[in-house]
PDB file of C-alpha atoms in Angstrom:
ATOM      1  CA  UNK E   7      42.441 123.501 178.055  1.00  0.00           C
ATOM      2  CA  UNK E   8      42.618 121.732 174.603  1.00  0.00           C
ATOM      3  CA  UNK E   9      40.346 123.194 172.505  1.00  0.00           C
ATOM      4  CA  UNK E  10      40.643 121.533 168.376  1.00  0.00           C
ATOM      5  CA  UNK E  11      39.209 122.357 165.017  1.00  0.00           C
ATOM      6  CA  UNK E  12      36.300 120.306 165.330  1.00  0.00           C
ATOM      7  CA  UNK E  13      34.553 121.620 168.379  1.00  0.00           C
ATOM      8  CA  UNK E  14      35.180 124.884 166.879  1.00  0.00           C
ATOM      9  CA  UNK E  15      33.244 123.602 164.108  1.00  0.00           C
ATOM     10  CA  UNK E  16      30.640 122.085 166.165  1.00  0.00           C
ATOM     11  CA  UNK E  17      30.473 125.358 168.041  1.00  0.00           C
ATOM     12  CA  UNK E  18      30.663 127.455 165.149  1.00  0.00           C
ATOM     13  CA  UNK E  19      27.660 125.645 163.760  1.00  0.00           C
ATOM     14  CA  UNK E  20      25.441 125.672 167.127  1.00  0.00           C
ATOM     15  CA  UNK E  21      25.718 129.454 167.098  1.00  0.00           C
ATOM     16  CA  UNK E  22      24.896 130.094 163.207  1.00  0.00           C
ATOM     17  CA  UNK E  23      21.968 127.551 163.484  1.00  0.00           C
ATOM     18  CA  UNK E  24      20.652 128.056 166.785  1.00  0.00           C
ATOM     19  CA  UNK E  25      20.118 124.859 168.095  1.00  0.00           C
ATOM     20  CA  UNK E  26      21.894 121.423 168.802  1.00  0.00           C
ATOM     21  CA  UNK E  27      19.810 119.574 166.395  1.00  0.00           C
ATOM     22  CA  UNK E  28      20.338 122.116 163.116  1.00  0.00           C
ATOM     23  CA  UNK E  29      23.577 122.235 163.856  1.00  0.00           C
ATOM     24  CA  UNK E  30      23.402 118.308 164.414  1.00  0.00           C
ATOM     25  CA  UNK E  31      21.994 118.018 160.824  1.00  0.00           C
ATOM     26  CA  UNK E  32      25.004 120.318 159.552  1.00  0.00           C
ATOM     27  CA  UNK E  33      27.630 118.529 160.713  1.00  0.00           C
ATOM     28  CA  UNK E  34      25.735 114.769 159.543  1.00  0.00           C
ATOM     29  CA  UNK E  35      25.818 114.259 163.926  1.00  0.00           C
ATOM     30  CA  UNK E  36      23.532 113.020 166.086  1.00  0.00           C
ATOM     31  CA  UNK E  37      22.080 116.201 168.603  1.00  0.00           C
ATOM     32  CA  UNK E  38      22.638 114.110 171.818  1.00  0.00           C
ATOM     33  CA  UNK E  39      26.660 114.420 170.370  1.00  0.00           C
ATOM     34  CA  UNK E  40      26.645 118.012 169.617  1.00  0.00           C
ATOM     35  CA  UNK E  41      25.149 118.334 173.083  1.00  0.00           C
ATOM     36  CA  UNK E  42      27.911 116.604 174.859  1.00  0.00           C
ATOM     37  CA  UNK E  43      31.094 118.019 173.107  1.00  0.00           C
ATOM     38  CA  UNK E  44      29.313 121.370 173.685  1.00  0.00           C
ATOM     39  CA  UNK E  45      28.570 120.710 177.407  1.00  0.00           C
ATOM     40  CA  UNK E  46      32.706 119.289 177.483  1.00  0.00           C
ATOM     41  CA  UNK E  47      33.769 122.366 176.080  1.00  0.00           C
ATOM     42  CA  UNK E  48      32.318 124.235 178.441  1.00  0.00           C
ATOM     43  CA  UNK E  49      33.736 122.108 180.992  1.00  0.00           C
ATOM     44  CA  UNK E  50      37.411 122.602 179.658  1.00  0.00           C
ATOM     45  CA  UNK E  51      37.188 126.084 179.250  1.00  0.00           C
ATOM     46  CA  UNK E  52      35.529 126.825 182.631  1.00  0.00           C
ATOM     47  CA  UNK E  53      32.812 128.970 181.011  1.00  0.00           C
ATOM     48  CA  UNK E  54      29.005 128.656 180.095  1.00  0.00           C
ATOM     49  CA  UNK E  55      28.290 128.797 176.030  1.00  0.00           C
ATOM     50  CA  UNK E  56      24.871 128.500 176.412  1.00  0.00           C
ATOM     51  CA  UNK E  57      21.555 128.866 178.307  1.00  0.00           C
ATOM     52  CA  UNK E  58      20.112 125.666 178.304  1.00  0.00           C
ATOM     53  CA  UNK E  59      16.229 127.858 179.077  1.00  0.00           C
ATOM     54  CA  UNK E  60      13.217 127.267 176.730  1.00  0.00           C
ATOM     55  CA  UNK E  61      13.592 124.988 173.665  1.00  0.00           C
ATOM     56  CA  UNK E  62      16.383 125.879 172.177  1.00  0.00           C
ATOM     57  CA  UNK E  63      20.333 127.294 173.641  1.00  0.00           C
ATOM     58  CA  UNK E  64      20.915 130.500 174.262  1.00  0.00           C
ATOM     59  CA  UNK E  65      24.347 131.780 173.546  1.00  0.00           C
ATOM     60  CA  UNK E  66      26.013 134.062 176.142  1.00  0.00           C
ATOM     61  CA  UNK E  67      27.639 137.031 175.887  1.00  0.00           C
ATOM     62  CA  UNK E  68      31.220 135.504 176.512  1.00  0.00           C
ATOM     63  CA  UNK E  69      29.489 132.761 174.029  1.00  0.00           C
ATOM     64  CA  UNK E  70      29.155 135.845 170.997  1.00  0.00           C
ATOM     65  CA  UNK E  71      32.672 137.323 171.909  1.00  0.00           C
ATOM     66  CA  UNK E  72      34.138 134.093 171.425  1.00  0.00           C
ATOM     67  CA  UNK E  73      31.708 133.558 168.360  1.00  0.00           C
ATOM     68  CA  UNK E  74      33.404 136.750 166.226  1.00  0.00           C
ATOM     69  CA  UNK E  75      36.926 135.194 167.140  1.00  0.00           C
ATOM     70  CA  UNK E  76      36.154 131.943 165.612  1.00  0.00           C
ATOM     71  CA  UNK E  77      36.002 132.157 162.026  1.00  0.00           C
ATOM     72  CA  UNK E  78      39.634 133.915 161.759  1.00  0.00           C
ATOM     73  CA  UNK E  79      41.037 130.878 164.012  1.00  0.00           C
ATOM     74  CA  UNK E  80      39.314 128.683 161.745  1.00  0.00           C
ATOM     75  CA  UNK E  81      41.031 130.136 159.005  1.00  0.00           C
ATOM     76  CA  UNK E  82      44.303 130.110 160.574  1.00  0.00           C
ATOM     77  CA  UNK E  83      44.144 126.829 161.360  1.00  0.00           C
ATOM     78  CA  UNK E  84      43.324 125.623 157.694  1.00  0.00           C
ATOM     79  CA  UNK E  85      46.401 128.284 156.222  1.00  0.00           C
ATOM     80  CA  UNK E  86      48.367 126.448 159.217  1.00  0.00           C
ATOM     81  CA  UNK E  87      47.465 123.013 157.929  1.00  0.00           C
ATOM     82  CA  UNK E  88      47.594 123.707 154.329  1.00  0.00           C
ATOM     83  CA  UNK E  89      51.140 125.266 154.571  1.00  0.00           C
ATOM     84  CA  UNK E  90      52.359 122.047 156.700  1.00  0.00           C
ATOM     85  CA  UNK E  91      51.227 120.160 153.766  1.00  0.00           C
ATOM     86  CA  UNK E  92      52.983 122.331 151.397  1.00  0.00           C
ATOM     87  CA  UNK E  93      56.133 121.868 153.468  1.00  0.00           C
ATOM     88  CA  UNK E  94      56.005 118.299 153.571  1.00  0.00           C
ATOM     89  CA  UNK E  95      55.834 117.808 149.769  1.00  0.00           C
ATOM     90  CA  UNK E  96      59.054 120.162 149.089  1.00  0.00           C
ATOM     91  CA  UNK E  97      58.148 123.706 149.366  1.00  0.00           C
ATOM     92  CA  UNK E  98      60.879 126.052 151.080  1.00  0.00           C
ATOM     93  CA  UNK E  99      60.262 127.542 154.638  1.00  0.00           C
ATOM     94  CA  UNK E 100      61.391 130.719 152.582  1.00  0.00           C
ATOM     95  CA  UNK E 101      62.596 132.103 149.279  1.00  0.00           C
ATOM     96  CA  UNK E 102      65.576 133.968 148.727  1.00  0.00           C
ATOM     97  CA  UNK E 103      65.949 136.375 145.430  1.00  0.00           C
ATOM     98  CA  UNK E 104      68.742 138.901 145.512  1.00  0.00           C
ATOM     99  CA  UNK E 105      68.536 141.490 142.218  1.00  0.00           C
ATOM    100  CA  UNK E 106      71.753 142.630 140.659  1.00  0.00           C
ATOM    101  CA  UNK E 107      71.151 146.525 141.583  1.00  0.00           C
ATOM    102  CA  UNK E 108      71.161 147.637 137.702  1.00  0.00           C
ATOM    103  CA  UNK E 109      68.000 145.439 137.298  1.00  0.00           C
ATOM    104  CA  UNK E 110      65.969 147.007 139.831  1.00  0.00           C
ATOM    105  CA  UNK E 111      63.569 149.025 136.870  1.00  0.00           C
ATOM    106  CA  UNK E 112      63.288 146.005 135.183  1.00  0.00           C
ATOM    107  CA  UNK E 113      59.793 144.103 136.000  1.00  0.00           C
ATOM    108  CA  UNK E 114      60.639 141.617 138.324  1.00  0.00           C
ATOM    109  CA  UNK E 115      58.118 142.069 140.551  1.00  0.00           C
ATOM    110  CA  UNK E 116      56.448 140.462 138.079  1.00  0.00           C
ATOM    111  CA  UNK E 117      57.914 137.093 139.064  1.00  0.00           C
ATOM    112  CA  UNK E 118      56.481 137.490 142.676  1.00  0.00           C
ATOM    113  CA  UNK E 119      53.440 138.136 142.230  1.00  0.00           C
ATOM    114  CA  UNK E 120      53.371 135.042 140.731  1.00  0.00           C
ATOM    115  CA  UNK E 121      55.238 133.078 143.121  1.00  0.00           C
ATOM    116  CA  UNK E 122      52.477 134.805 146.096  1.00  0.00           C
ATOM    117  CA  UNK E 123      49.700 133.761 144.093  1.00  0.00           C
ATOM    118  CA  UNK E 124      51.009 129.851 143.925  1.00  0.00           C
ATOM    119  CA  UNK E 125      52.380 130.397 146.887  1.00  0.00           C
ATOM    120  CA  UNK E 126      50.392 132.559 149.032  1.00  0.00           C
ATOM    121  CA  UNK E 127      51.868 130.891 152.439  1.00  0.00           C
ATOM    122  CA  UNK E 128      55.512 131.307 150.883  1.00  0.00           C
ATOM    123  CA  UNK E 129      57.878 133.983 153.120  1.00  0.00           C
ATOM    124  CA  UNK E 130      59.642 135.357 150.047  1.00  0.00           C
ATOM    125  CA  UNK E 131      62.573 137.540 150.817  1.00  0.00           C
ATOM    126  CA  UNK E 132      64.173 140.035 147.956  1.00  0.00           C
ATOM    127  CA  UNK E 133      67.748 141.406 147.774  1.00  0.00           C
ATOM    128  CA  UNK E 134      69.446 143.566 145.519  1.00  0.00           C
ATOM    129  CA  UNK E 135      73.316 143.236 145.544  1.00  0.00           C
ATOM    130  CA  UNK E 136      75.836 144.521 143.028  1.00  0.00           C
ATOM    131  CA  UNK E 137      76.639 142.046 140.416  1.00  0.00           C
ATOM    132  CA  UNK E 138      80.009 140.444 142.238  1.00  0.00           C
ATOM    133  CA  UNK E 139      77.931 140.129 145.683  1.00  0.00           C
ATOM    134  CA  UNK E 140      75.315 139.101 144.356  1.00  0.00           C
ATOM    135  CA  UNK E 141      77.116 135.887 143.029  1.00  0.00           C
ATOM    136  CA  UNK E 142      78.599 134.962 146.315  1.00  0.00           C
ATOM    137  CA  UNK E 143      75.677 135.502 148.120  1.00  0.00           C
ATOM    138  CA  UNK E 144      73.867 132.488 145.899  1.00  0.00           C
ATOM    139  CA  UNK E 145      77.098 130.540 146.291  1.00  0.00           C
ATOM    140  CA  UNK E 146      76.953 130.820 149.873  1.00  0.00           C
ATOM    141  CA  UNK E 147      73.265 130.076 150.182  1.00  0.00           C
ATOM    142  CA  UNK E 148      72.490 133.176 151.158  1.00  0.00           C
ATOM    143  CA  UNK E 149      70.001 133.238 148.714  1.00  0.00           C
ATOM    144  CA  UNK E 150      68.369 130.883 145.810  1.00  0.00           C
ATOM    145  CA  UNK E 151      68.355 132.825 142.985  1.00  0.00           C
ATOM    146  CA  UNK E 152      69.500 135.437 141.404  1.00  0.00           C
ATOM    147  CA  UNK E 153      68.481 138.008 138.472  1.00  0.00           C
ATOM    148  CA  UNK E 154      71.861 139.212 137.076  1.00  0.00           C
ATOM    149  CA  UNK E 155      73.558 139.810 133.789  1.00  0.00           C
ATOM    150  CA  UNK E 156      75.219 136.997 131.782  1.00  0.00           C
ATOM    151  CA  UNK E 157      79.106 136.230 133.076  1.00  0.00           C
ATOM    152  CA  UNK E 158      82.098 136.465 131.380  1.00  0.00           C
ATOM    153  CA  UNK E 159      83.297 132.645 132.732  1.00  0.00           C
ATOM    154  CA  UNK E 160      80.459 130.839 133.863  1.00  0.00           C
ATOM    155  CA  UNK E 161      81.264 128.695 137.111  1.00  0.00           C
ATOM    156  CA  UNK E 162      80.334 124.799 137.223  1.00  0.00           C
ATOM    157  CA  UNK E 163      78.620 124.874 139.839  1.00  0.00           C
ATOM    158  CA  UNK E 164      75.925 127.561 138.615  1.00  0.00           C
ATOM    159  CA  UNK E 165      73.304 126.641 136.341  1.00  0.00           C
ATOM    160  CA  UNK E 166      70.925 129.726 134.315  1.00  0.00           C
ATOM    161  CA  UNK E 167      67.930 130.471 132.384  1.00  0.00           C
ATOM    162  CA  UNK E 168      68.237 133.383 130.224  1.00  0.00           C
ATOM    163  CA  UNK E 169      64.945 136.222 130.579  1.00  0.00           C
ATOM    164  CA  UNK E 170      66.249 138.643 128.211  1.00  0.00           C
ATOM    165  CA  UNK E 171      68.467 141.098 126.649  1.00  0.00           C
ATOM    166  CA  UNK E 172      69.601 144.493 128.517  1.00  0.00           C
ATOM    167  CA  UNK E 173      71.453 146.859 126.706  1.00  0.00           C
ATOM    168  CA  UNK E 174      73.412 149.507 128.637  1.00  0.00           C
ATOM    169  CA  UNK E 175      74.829 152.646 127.318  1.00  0.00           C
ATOM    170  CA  UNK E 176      77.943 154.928 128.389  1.00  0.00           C
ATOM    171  CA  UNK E 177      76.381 158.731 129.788  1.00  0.00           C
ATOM    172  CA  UNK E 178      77.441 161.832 131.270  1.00  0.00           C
ATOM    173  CA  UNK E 179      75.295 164.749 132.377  1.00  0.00           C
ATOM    174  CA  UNK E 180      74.925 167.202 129.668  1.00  0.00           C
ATOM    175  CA  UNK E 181      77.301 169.896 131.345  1.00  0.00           C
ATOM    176  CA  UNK E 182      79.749 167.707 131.380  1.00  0.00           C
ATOM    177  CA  UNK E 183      82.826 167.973 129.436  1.00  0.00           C
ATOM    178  CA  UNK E 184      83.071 164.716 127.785  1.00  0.00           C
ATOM    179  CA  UNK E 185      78.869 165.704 126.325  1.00  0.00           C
ATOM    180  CA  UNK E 186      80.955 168.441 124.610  1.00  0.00           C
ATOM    181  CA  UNK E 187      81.967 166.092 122.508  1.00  0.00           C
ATOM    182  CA  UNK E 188      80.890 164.599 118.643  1.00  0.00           C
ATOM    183  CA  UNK E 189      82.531 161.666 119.509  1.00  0.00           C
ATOM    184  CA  UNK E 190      84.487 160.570 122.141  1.00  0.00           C
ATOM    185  CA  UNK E 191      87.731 158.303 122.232  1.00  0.00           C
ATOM    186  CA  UNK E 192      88.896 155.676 124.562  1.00  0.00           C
ATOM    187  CA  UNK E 193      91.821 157.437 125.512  1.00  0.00           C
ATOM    188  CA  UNK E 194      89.226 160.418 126.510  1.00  0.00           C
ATOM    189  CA  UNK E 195      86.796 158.003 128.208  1.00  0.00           C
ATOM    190  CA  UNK E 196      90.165 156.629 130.095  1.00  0.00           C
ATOM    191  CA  UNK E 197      91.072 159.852 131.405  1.00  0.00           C
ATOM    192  CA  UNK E 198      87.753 161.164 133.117  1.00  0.00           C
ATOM    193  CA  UNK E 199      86.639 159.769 136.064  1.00  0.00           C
ATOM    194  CA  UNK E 200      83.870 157.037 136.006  1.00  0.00           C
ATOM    195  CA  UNK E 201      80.991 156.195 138.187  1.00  0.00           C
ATOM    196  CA  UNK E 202      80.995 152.257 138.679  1.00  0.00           C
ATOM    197  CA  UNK E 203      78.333 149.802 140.295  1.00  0.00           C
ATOM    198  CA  UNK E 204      80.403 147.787 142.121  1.00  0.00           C
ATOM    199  CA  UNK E 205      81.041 145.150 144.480  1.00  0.00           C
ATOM    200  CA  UNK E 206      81.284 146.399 148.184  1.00  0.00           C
ATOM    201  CA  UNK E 207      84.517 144.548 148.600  1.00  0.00           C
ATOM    202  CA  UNK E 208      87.339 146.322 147.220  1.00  0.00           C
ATOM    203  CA  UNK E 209      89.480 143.321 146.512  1.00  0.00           C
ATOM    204  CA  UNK E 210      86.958 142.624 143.348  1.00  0.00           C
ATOM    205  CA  UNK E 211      87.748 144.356 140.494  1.00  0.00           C
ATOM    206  CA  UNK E 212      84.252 145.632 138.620  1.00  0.00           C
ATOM    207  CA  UNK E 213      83.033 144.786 135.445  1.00  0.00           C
ATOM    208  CA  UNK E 214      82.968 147.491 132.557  1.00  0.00           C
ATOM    209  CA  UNK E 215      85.689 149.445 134.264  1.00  0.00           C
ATOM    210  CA  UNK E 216      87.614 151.434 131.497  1.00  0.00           C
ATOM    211  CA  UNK E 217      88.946 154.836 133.010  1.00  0.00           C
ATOM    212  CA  UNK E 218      92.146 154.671 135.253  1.00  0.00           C
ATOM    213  CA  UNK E 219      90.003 157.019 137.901  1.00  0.00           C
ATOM    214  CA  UNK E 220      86.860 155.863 139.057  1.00  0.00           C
ATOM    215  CA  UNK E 221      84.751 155.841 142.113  1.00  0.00           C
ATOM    216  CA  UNK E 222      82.640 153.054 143.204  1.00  0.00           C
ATOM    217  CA  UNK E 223      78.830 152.948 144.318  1.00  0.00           C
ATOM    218  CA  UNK E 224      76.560 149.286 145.157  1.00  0.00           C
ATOM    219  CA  UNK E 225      73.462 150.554 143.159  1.00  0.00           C
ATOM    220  CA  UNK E 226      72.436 152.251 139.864  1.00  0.00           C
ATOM    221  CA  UNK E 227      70.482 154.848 141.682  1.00  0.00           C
ATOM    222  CA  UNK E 228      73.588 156.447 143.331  1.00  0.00           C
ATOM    223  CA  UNK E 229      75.171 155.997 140.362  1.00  0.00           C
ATOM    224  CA  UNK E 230      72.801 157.816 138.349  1.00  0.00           C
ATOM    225  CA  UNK E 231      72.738 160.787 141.069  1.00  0.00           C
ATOM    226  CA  UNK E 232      76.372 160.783 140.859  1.00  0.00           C
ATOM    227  CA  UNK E 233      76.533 161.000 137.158  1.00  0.00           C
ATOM    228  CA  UNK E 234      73.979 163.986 137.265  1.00  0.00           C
ATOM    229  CA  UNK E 235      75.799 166.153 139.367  1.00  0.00           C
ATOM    230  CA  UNK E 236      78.861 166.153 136.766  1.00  0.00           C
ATOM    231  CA  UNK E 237      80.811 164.269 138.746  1.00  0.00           C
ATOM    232  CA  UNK E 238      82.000 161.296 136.343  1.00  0.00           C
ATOM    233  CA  UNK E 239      80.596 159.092 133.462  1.00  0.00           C
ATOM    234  CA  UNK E 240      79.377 155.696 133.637  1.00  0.00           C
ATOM    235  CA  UNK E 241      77.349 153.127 132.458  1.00  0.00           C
ATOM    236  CA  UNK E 242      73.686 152.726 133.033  1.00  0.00           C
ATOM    237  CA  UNK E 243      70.689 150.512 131.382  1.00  0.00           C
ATOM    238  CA  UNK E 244      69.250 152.117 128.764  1.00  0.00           C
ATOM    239  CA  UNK E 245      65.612 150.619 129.908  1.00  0.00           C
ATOM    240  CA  UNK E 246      66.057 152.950 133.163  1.00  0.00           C
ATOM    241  CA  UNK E 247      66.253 155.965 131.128  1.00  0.00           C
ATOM    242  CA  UNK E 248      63.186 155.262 128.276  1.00  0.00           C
ATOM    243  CA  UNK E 249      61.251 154.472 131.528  1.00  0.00           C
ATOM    244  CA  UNK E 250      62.591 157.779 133.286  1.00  0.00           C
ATOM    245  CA  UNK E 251      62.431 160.460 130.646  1.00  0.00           C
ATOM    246  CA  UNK E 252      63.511 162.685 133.543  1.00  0.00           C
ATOM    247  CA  UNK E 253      66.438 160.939 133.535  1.00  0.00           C
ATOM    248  CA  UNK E 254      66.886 160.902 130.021  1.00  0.00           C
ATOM    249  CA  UNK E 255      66.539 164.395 129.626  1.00  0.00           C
ATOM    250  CA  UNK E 256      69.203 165.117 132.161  1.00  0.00           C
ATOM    251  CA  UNK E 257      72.108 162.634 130.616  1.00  0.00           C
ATOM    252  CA  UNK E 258      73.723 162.715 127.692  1.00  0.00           C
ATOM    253  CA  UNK E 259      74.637 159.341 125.950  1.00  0.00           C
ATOM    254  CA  UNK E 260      77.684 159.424 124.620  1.00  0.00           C
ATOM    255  CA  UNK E 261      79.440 158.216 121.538  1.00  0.00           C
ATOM    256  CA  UNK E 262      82.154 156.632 121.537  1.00  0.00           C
ATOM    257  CA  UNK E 263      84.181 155.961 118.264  1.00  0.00           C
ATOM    258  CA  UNK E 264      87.086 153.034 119.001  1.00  0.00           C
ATOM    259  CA  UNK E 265      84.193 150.825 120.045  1.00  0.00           C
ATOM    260  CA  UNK E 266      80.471 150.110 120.061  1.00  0.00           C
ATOM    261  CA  UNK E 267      78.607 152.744 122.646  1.00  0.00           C
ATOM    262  CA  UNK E 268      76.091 150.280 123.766  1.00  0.00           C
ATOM    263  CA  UNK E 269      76.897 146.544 125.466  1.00  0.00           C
ATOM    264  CA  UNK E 270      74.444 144.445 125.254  1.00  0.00           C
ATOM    265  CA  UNK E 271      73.992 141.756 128.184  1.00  0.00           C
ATOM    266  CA  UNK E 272      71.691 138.784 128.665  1.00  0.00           C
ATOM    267  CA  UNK E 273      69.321 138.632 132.050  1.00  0.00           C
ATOM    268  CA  UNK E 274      69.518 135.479 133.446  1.00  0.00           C
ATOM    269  CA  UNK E 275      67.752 133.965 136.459  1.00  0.00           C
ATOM    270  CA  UNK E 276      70.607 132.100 138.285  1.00  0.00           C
ATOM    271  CA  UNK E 277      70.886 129.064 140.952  1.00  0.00           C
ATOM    272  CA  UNK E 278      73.458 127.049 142.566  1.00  0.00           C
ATOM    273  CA  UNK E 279      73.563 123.071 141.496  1.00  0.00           C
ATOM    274  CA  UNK E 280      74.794 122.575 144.933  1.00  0.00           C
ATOM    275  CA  UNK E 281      72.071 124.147 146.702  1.00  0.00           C
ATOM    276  CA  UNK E 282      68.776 121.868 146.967  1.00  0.00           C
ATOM    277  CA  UNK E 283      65.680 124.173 145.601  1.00  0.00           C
ATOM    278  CA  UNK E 284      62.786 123.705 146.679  1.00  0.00           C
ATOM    279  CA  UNK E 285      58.495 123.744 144.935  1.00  0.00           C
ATOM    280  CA  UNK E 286      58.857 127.390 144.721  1.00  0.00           C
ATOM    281  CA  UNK E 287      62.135 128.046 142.929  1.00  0.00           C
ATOM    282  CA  UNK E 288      61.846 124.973 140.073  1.00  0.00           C
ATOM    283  CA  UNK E 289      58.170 126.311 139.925  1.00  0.00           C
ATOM    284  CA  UNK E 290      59.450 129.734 138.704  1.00  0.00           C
ATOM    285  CA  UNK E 291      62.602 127.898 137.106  1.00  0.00           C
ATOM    286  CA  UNK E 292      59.807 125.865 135.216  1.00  0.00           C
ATOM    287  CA  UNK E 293      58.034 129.088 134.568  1.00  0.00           C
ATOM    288  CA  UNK E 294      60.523 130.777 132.894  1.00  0.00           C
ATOM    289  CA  UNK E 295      61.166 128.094 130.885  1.00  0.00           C
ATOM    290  CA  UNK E 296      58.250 127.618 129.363  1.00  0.00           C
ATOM    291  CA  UNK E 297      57.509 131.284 128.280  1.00  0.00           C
ATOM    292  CA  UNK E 298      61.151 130.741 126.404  1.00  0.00           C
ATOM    293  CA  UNK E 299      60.023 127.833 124.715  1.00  0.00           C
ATOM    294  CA  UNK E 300      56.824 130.671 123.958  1.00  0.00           C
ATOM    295  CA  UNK E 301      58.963 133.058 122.273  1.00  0.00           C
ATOM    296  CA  UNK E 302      60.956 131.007 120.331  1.00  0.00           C
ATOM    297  CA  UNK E 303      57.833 129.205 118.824  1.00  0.00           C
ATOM    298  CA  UNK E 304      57.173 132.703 117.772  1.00  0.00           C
TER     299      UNK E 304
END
């Protein structure tokens, strides 16, 4: 049985039009033609379509069942062709995005929705990683791109496009002792334990680490949990708490006198140079740079 798009077409058409010759005059055929691929098909499926009685065919019932299967094959089978095409001219059998975990609230599903709606065939697959893993997983080409902060020594091999500017502030919950405080010193903040978002590997040392004890969790979330329970400070985005007054209302930011309380970070979207990207990524890549080029004009 080999059964292609254009007798499901033809057959299609013979069923919506109810006879050879409309559906003849559809398809800019000949009826005698419609008659023969219909009377073939028949033949390779080993079933009867039709009821050649009276003056025009009469569709069967296996004919009708068949009938409400059709249009979603037909569908399928233009999605199928269209994404073949898509393929061939560079875009990716799938898209990998891993999310530095402390960017999670920000709005980046933002960026794919509009990678679905260019890409509606595109499998895209999202990650969130702590800021270390995250960086070896798009060196390993584990993944395309990444949304992280802005790194101390940037690596020749990576290339970025900045999205914004995060600012993140030092907290404890309000029971805690270091909340107690007008002000609080670094040799105070280096003496009470701090929750960090770190790497899961051990051997990497995590970035704004100030107090000599600290515990370690991969995601902001547990962090924040953490932090509300009174179990240690840390550092969290101060876009998570406007957008969770609950959140707000339970932490206290602190203030810390020997050096500025908030550190403000650039977003970027990152990529490898030595990983080839395909339509989907320099389509966002592209994206991204043109709503810079926006709000500068502005």
């Amino acid at each position: 049985m080999n059964i292609n798009q254009e007798q499901l077409l033809l057959f299609k058409a013979v069923i919506e039009t109810g006879s050879f010759s409309a559906a003849a005059r559809k398809l800019g055929k000949v009826p005698s033609a419609v008659s023969m691929a219909i009377a073939n098909m028949e033949i390779d499926l080993d079933l009867q379509l039709f009821k050649r009685i009276g003056r025009e065919p009469q569709p069967t019932t296996a004919a009708q069942v068949l009938y409400e299967k059709t249009e979603q094959l037909l569908v399928e089978m233009n999605q199928w062709k269209q994404h073949a095409q898509a393929l061939s001219s560079g875009l990716e059998s799938e898209l990998n995005i891993v999310i530095v975990s402390e960017l999670l609230h920000t709005r980046w599903t933002d960026y794919v929705v509009l990678l679905e709606q260019q890409f509606p065939d595109l499998q895209i697959n999202v990650f969130s990683a702590p800021q270390e893993d995250a960086h070896r997983l798009l060196f390993e080409g584990a993944a395309q791109l990444a949304l992280m902060f802005e790194r101390e020594q940037l690596e020749t091999r990576e290339q970025f496009v900045e999205l914004k500017k995060e600012t993140l502030v030092a907290v404890a919950a309000k029971s805690h002792a270091l909340s107690q405080l007008d002000q609080v010193s670094y040799e105070q903040i280096l003496n009470s334990r701090q929750i960090v978002v770190a790497s899961r590997d051990h051997q990497i040392k995590p970035e704004l680490l100030f107090s000599r004890n600290y515990w370690r969790t991969d995601n902001h979330h547990s962090a924040y949990r953490l932090i509300k329970q009174g179990l240690g400070w840390g550092i969290l985005p101060m876009e998570m708490l406007h957008e969770h007054p609950h959140i707000q209302e339970q932490l206290h930011i602190l203030d810390l006198y020997d050096f500025t309380p908030k550190f403000d970070y650039f977003v970027d979207l990152v990529w490898s140079r030595e990983t080839k990207l395909g339509q989907a990524a320099h389509f966002l890549i592209n994206h991204i740079r043109n709503q810079r080029k926006i709000q500068i004009s502005y």
